[in-house]
Tab-separated table of C-alpha atoms (C1' of nucleotides) in Angstrom:
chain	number	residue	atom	x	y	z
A	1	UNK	CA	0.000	0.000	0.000
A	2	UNK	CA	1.403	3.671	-1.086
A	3	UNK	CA	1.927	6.418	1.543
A	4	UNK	CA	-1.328	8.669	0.335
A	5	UNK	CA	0.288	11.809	-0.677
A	6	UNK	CA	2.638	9.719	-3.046
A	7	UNK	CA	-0.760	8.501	-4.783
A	8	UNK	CA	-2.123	11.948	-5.061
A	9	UNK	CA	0.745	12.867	-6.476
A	10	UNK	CA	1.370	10.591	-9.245
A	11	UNK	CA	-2.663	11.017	-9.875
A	12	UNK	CA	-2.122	14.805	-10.615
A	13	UNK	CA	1.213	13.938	-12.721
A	14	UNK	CA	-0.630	11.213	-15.030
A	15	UNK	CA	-3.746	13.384	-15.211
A	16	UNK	CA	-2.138	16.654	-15.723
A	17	UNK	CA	-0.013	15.157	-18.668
A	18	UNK	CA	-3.611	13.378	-19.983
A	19	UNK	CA	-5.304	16.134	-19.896
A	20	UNK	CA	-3.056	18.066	-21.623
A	21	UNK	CA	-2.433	15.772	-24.487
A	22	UNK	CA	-6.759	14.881	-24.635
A	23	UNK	CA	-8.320	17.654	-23.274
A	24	UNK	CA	-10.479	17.162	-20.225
A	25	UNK	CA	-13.288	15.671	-21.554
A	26	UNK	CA	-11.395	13.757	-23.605
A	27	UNK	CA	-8.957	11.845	-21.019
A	28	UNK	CA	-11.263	9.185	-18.527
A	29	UNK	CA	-11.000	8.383	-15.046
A	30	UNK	CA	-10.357	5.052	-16.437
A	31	UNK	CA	-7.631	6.268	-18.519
A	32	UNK	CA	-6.147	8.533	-15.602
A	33	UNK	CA	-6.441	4.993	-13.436
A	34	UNK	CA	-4.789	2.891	-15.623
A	35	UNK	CA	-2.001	5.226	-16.678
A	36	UNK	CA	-1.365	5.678	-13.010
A	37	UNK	CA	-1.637	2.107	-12.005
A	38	UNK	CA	-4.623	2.136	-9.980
A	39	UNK	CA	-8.086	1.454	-9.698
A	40	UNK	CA	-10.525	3.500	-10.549
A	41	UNK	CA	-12.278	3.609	-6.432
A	42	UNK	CA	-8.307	4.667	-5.459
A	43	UNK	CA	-9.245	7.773	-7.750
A	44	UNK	CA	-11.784	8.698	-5.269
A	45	UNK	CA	-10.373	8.201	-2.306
A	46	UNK	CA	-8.012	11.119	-3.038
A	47	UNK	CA	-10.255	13.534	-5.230
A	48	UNK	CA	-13.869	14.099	-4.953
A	49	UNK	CA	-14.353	13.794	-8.371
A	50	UNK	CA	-12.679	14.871	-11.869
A	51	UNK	CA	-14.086	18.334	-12.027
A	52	UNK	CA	-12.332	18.655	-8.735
A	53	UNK	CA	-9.206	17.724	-10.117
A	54	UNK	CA	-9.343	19.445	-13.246
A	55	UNK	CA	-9.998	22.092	-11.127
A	56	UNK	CA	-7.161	21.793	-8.340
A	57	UNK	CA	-4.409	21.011	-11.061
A	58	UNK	CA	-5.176	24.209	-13.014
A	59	UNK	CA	-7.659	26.907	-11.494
A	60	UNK	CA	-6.863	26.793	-7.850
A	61	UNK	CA	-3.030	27.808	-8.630
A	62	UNK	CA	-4.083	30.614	-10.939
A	63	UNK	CA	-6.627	32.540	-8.955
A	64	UNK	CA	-4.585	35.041	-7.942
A	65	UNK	CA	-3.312	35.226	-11.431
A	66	UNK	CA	-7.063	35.259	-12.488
A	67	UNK	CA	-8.421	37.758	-9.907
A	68	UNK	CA	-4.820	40.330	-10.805
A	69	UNK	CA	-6.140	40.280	-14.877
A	70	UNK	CA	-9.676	41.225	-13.328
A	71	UNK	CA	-8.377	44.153	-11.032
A	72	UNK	CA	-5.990	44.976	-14.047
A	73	UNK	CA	-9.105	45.024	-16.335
A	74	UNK	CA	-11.420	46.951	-14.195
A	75	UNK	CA	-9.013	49.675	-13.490
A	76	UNK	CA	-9.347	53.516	-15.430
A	77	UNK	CA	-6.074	52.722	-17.272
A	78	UNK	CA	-5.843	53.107	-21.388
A	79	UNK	CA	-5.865	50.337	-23.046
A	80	UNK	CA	-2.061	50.451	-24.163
A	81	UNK	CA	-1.466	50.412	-20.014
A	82	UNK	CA	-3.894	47.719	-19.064
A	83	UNK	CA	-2.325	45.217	-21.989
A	84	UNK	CA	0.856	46.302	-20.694
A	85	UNK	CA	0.322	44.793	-16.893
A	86	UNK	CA	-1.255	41.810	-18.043
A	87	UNK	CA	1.118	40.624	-20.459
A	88	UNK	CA	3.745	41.236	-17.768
A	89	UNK	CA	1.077	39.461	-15.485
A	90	UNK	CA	1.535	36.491	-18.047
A	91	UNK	CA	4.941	36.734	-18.155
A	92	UNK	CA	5.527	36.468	-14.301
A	93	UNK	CA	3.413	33.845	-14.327
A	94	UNK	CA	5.408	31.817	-16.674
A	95	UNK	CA	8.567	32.105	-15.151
A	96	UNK	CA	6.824	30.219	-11.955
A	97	UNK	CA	4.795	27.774	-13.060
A	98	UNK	CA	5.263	26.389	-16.457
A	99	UNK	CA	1.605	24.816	-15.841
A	100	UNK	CA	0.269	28.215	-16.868
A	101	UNK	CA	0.757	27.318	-20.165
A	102	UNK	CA	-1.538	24.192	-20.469
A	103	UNK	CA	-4.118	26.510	-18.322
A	104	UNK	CA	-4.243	28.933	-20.791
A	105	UNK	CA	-4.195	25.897	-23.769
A	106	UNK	CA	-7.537	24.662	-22.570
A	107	UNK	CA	-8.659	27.979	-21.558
A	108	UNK	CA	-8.522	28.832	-25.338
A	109	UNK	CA	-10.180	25.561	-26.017
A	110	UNK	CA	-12.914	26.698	-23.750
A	111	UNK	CA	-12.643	23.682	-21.433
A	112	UNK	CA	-12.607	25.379	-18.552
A	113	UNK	CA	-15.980	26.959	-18.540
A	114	UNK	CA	-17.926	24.185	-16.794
A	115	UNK	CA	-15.013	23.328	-14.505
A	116	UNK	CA	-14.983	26.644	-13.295
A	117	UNK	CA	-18.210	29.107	-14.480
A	118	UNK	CA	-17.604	31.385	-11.658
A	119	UNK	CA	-13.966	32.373	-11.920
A	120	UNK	CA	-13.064	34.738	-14.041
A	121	UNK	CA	-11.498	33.197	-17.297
A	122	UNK	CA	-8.076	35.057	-19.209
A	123	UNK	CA	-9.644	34.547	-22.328
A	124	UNK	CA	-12.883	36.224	-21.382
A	125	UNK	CA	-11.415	39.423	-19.412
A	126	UNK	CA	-8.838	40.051	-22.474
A	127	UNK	CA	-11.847	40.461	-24.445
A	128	UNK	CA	-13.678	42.762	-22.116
A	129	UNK	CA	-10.774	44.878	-21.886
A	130	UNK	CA	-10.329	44.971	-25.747
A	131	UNK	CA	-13.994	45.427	-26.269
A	132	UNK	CA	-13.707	48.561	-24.237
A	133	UNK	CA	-10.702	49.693	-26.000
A	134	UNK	CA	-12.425	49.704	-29.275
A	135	UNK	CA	-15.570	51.266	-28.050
A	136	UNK	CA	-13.371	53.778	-26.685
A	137	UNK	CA	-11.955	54.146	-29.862
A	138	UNK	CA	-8.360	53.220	-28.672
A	139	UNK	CA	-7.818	50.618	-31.471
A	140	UNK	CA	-9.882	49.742	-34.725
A	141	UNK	CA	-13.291	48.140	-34.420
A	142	UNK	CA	-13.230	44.340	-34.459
A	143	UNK	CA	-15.127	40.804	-33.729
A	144	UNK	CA	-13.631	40.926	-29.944
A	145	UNK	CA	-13.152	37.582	-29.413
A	146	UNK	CA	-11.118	37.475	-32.885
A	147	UNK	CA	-9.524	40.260	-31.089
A	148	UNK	CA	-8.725	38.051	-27.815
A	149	UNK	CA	-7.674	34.708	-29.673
A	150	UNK	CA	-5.011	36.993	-31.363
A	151	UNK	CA	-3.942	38.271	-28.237
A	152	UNK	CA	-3.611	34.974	-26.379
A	153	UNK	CA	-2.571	33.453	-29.203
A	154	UNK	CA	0.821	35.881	-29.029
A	155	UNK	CA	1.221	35.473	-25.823
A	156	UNK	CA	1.099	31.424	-25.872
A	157	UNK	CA	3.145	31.372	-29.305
A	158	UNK	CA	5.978	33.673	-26.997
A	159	UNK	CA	5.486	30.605	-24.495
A	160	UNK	CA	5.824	27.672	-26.879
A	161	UNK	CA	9.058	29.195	-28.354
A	162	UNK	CA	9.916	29.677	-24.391
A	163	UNK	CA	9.510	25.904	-23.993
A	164	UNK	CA	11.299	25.158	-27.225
A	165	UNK	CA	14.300	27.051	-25.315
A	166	UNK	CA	15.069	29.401	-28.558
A	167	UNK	CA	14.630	32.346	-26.668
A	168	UNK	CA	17.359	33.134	-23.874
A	169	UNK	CA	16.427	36.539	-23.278
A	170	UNK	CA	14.996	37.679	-19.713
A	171	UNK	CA	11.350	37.611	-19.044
A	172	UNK	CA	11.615	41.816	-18.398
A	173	UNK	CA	12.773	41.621	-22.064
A	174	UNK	CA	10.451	39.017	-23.534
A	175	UNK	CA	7.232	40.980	-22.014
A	176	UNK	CA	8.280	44.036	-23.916
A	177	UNK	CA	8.559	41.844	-26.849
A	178	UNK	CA	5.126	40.917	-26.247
A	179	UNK	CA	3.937	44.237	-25.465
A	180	UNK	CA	4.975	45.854	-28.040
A	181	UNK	CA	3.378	42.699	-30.645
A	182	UNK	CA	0.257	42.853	-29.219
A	183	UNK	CA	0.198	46.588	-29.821
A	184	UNK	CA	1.381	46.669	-33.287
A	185	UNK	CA	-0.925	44.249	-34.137
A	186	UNK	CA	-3.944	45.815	-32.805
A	187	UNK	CA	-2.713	49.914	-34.150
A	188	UNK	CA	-3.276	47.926	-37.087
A	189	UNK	CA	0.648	47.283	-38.682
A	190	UNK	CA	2.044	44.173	-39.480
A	191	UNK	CA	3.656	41.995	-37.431
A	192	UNK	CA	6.160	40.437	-38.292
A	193	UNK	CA	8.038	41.958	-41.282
A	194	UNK	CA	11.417	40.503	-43.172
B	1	UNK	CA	-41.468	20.173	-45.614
B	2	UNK	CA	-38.346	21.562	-46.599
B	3	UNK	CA	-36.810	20.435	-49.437
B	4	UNK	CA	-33.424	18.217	-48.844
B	5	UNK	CA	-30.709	20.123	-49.929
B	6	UNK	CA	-31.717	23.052	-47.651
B	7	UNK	CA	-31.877	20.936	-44.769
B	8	UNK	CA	-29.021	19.314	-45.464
B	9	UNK	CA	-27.046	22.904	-45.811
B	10	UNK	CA	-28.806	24.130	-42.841
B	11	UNK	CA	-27.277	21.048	-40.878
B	12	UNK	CA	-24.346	21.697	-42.245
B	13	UNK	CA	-23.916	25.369	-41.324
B	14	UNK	CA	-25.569	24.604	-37.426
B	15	UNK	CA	-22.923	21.436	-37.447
B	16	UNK	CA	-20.144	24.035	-38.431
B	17	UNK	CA	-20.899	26.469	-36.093
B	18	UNK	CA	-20.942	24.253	-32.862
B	19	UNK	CA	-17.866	21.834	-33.251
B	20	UNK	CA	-15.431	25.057	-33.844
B	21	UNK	CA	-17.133	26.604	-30.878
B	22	UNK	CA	-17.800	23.242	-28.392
B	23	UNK	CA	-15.143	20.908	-30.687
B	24	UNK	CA	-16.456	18.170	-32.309
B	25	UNK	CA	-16.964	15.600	-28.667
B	26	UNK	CA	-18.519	19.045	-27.447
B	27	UNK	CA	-20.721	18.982	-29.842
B	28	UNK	CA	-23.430	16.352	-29.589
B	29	UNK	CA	-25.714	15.568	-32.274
B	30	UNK	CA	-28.749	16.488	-29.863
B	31	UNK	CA	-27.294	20.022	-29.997
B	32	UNK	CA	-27.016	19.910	-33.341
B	33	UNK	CA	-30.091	19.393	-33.814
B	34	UNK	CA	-31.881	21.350	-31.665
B	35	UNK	CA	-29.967	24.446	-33.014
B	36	UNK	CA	-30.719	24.034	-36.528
B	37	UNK	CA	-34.824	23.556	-35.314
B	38	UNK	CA	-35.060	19.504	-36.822
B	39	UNK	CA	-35.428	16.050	-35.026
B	40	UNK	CA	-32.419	14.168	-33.821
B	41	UNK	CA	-33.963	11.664	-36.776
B	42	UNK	CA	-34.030	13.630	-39.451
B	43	UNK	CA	-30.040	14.559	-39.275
B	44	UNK	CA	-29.524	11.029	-40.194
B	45	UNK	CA	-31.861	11.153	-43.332
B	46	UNK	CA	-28.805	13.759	-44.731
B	47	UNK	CA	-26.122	11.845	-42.955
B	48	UNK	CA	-25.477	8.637	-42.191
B	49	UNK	CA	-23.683	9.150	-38.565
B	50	UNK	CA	-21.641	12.467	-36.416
B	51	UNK	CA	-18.022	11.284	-37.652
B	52	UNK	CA	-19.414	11.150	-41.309
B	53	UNK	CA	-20.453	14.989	-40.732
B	54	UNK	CA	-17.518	15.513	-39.189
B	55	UNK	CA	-15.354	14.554	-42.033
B	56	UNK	CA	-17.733	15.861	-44.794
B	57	UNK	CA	-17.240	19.566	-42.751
B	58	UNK	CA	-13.627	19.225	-42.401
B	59	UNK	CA	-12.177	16.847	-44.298
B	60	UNK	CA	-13.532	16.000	-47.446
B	61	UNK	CA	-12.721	19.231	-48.827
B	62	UNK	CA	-8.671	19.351	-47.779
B	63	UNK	CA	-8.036	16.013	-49.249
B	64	UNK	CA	-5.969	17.707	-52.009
B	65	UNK	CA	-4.663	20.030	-49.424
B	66	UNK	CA	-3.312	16.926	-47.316
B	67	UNK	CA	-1.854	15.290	-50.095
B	68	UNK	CA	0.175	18.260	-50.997
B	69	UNK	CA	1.275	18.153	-47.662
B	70	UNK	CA	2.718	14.701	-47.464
B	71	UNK	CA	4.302	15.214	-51.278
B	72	UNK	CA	6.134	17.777	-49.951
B	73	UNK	CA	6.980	16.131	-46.578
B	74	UNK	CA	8.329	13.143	-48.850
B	75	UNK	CA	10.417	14.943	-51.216
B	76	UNK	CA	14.403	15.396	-51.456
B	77	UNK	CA	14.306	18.989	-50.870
B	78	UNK	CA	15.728	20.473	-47.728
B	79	UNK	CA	13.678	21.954	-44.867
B	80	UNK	CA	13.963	25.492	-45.328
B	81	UNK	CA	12.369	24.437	-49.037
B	82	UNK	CA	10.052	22.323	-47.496
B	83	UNK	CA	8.666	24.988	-45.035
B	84	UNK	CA	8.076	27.092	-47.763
B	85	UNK	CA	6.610	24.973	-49.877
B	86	UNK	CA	4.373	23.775	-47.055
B	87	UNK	CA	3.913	27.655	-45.843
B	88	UNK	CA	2.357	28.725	-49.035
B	89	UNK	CA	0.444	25.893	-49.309
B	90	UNK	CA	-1.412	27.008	-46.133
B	91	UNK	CA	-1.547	30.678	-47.308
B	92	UNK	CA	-3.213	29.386	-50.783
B	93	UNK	CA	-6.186	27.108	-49.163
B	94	UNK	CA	-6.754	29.958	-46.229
B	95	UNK	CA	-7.809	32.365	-49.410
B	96	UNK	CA	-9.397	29.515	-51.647
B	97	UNK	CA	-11.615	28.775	-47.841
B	98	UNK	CA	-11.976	30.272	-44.800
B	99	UNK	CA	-12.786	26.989	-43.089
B	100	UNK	CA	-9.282	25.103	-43.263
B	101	UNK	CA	-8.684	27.957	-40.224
B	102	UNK	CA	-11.438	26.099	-38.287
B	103	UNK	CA	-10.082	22.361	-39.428
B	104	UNK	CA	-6.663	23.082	-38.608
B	105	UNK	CA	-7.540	24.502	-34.959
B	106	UNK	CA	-9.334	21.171	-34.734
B	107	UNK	CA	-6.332	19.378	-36.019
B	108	UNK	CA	-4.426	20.844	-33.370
B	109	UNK	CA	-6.454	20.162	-30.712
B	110	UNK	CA	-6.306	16.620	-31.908
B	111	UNK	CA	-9.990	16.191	-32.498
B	112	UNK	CA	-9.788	14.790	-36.268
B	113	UNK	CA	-7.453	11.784	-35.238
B	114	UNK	CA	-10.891	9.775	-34.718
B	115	UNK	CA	-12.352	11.308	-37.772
B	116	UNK	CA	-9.499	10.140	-40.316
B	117	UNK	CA	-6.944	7.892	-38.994
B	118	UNK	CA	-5.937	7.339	-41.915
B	119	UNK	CA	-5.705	10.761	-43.403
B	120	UNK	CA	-2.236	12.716	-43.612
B	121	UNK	CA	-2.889	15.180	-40.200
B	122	UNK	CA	-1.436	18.386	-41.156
B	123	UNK	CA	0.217	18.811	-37.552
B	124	UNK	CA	1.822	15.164	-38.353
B	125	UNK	CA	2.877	15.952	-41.178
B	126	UNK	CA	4.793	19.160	-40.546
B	127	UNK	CA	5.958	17.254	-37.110
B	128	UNK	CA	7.618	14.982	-39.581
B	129	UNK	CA	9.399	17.515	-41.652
B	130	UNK	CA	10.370	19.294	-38.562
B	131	UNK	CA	11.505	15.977	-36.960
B	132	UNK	CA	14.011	14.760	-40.427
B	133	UNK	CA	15.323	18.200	-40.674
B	134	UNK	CA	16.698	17.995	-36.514
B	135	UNK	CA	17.781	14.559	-37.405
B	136	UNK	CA	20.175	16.037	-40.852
B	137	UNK	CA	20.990	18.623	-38.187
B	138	UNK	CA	19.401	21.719	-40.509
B	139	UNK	CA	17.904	23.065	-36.971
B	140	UNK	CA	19.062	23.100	-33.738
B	141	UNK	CA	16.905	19.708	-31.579
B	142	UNK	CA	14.091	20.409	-29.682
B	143	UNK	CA	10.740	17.953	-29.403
B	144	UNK	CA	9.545	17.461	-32.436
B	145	UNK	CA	5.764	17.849	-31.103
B	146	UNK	CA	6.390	21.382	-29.933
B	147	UNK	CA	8.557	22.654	-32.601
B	148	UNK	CA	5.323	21.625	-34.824
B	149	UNK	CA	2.639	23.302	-32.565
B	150	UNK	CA	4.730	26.679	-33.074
B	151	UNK	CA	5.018	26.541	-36.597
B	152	UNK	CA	1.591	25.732	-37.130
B	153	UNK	CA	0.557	28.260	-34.498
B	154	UNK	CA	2.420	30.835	-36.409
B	155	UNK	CA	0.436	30.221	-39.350
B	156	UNK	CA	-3.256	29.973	-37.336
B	157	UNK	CA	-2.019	33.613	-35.930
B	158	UNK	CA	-1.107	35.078	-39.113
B	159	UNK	CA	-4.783	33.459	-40.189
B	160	UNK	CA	-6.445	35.315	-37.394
B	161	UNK	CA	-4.301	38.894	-38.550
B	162	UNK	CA	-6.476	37.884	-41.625
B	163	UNK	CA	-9.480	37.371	-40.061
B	164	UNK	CA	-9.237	40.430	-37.909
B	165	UNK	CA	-8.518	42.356	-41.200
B	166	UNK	CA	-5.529	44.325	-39.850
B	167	UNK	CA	-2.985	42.721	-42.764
B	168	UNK	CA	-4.133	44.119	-45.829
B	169	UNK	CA	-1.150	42.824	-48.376
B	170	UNK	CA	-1.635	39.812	-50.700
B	171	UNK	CA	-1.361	36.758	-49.729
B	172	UNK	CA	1.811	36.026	-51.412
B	173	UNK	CA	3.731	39.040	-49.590
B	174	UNK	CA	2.155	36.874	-46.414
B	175	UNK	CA	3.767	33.764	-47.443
B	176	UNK	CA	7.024	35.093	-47.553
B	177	UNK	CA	6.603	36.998	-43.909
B	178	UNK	CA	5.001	32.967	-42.312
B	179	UNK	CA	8.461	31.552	-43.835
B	180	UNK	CA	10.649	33.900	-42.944
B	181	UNK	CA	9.172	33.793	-39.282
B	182	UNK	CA	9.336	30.043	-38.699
B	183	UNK	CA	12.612	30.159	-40.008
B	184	UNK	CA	14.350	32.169	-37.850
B	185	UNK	CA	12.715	30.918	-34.868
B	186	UNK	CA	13.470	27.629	-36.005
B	187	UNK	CA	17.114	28.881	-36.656
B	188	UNK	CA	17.214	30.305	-33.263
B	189	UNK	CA	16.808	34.061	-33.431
B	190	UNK	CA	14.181	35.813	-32.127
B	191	UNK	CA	10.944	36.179	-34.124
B	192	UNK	CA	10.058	39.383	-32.757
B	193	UNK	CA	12.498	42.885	-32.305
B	194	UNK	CA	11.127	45.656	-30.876
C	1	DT	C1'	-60.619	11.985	-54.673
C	2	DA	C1'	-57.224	8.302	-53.841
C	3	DA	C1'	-52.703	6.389	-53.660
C	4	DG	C1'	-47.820	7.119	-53.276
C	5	DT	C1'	-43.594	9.529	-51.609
C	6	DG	C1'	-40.090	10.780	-48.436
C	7	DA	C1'	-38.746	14.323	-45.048
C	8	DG	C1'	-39.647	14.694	-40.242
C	9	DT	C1'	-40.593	12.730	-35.475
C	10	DG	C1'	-39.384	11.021	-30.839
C	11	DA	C1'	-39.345	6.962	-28.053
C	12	DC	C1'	-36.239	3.335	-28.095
C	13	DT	C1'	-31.526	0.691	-28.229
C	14	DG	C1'	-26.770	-0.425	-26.819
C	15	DT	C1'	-22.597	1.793	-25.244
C	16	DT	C1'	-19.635	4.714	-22.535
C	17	DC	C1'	-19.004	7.689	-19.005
C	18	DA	C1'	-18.349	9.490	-13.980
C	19	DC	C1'	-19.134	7.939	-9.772
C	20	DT	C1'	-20.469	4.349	-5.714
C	21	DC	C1'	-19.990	0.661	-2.606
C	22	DA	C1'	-19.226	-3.752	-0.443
C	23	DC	C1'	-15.259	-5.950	0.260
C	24	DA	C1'	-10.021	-7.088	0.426
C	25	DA	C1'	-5.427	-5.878	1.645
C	26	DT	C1'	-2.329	-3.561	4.328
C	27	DA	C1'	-0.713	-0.505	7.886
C	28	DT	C1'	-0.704	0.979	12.723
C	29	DA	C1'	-1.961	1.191	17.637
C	30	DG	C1'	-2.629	-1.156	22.058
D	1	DC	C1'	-0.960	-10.977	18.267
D	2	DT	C1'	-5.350	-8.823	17.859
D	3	DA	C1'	-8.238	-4.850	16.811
D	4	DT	C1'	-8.997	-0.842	14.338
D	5	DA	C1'	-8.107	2.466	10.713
D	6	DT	C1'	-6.637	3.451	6.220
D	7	DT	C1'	-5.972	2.564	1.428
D	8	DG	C1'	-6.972	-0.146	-2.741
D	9	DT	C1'	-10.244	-2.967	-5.738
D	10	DG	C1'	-13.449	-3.605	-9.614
D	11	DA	C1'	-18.166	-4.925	-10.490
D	12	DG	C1'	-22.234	-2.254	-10.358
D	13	DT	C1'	-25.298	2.140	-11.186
D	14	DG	C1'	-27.723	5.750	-13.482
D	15	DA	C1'	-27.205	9.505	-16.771
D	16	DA	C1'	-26.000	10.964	-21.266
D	17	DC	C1'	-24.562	9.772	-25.581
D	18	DA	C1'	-24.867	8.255	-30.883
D	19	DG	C1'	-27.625	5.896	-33.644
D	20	DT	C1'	-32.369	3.143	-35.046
D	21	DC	C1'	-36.999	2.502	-36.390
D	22	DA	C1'	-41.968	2.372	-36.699
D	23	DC	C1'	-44.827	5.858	-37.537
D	24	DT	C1'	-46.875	10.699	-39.180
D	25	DC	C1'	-48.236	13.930	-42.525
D	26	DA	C1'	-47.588	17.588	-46.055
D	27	DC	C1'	-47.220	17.270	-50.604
D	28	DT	C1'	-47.177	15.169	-55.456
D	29	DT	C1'	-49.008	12.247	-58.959
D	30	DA	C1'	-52.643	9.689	-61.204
DNA sequence: TAAGTGAGTGACTGTTCACTCACAATATAG
DNA sequence: CTATATTGTGAGTGAACAGTCACTCACTTA
C-alpha cells in the first residue's frame, strides 16, 4: 500500500499530462487509473471527483493570477497600459509555473468553462478589456473575441518558443517583446516583417 | 417540408458552427439538432452518422490540401524548401476557404485523429518535416511535437491577422513573412524585435 | 378523390461515461 | 498478536450519448 500523498501525487502527474495531451473531456478516469496504475475507487479516495481535479491542477493555482487580470481590467487605465500589466502578469506567471501554459491551452479551447463558471477566465477578461478599448476608440473596431484569440494566441506562441528554449532573453525583455506585438498588431501594422 | 438540400445545408452550417465553438466531442448531435430547429432523426436522413459529418465539414474538402502536404513532406528537398513549400500551401487554401482555419484549430487540438486515422494530419505531417530536418541537423533539436505546434501556431495567428482584417497585403507578400518567421525561430533568433 | 412519396418525429436501443460501494489488503496502535 | 483504521479494488449504477426505427403527414401524382 502507497503512503497517500505519493498517490495523489502521481494522480495529478498522469492526469495533468492526460489532460493536456486529450483535453479534459477527452482523457477518462479510467484512462487517468490505468495510466497511473490504480483502480478506478483509489481515484476517489483522493479527489472528490474529476471536475475537482481538473480544477485543483489548473484553477486553484491561478486565482490570484485570475483575480490580478480582473483588477488589471477593471481599473481607469488606457488600453495600451492595461495590456501592458497583463502581459507582464503572463509573463511572471510563466517564469513560476510552467503549468500556466496548459491553463491557458484549454482555456482557449474553452474547457474550462464548466469546470470553473464562476472564476473569471483570461480569455474572457482580455476580451472585455479589448472590447472597451475599441468602443473607446483606442484601437480599430473588431469581432472581440477574434480580437482576444489573437492576443492569447501571441502570448502562448511567446510561451511555446519559451519551452522550445530558442529564446534566452529575460522575461523583463520578452514581455516588452510581447507588449509591443500585441500593440502593433492591434494599431493595425504588421507583425512580423522581413 | 423543406426540401433536402436546404436541410441538409442548414445542418451543415448549425454542425459548423458548434464543433469550432464546443469541438467536435462538445458537440453532440442532440445540440445539433436542436440548433438548426429539426429532429435528432431527421439529421440522419442527410447523414449517415456524427463522424461522417464531421469529415464531410472538415475533411472532405482538404483532401488535395493533405496530399500536398505529405508530397512535400516526402520529397528530397531540404527543410527550409520544405517549409516554404508547405507555408504557401497554407496561405493558398486559407484564401481559396476560410474553413481550413477552423479544421486546422481542430487538427491541433487533436480532435480529427478519430475522424481520419488514416488521413495525412497536417500537424503530423509538418511534425515529420520538422523531426528529419533535426535529425540532418538543418535546426538546432528540440521535441519534435512542440517545434510543430509553433510553426503551425504561427500560421493559425497570421490566419487570425487575416481574419481580424488588420494585414491588408496579398497573400503572397504573407507567405514570404510565415516563412521567414518560422525560419528564424526555427534557426534560433528571435521572431520578434522591438 | 385516392394512392404514393419521403422528409420529419421522438421513443427506443446499446454503449460509454463518472461515480459508488461492499469488500479485500495492508498498515498501525494497544 | 489482535483490533482498528486506512488505502486499494473492480463490479455495479444511473445519466447521457450516438444511432435506429416504426410511424406521421404535407405534398405530389394519377
Amino acid at each position: 500500500m502507497r503512503p497517500k500523498n505519493k498517490t495523489r501525487e502521481l494522480i495529478a502527474r498522469t492526469a495533468l499530462t492526460l489532460f493536456v495531451e486529450k483535453g479534459i473531456d477527452g482523457a477518462t478516469i479510467r484512462d487517468i487509473a490505468t495510466a497511473a496504475g490504480i483502480a478506478e475507487g483509489a481515484l476517489y479516495r483522493h479527489y472528490p471527483g474529476k471536475d475537482a481535479l481538473a480544477w485543483e491542477l489548473f484553477i486553484s493555482n491561478y486565482t490570484a493570477f485570475a483575480l490580478e487580470l480582473h483588477r488589471i481590467q477593471a481599473g481607469q487605465a488606457t488600453l495600451r497600459a492595461k495590456l501592458d500589466a497583463m502581459v507582464r502578469q503572463f509573463c511572471a506567471f510563466f517564469d513560476q509555473d510552467p503549468v500556466l501554459f496548459s491553463y491557458l491551452l484549454l482555456a482557449q479551447h474553452g474547457q474550462l468553462q464548466k469546470v470553473t463558471p464562476e472564476m473569471p477566465n483570461p480569455v474572457e477578461v482580455v476580451r472585455e478589456v479589448l472590447a472597451a478599448g475599441m468602443d473607446r476608440g483606442e484601437i480599430p473596431a473588431g469581432d472581440p473575441n477574434v480580437a482576444a484569440a489573437m492576443v492569447l494566441g501571441i502570448v502562448l506562441q511567446v510561451a511555446i518558443f519559451k519551452i522550445y528554449q530558442r529564446l534566452t532573453q529575460s522575461l523583463t525583455s520578452l514581455a516588452e517583446v510581447l507588449v509591443e506585438a500585441c500593440w502593433r498588431v492591434l494599431a493595425g501594422s504588421a507583425l512580423i516583417t522581413s
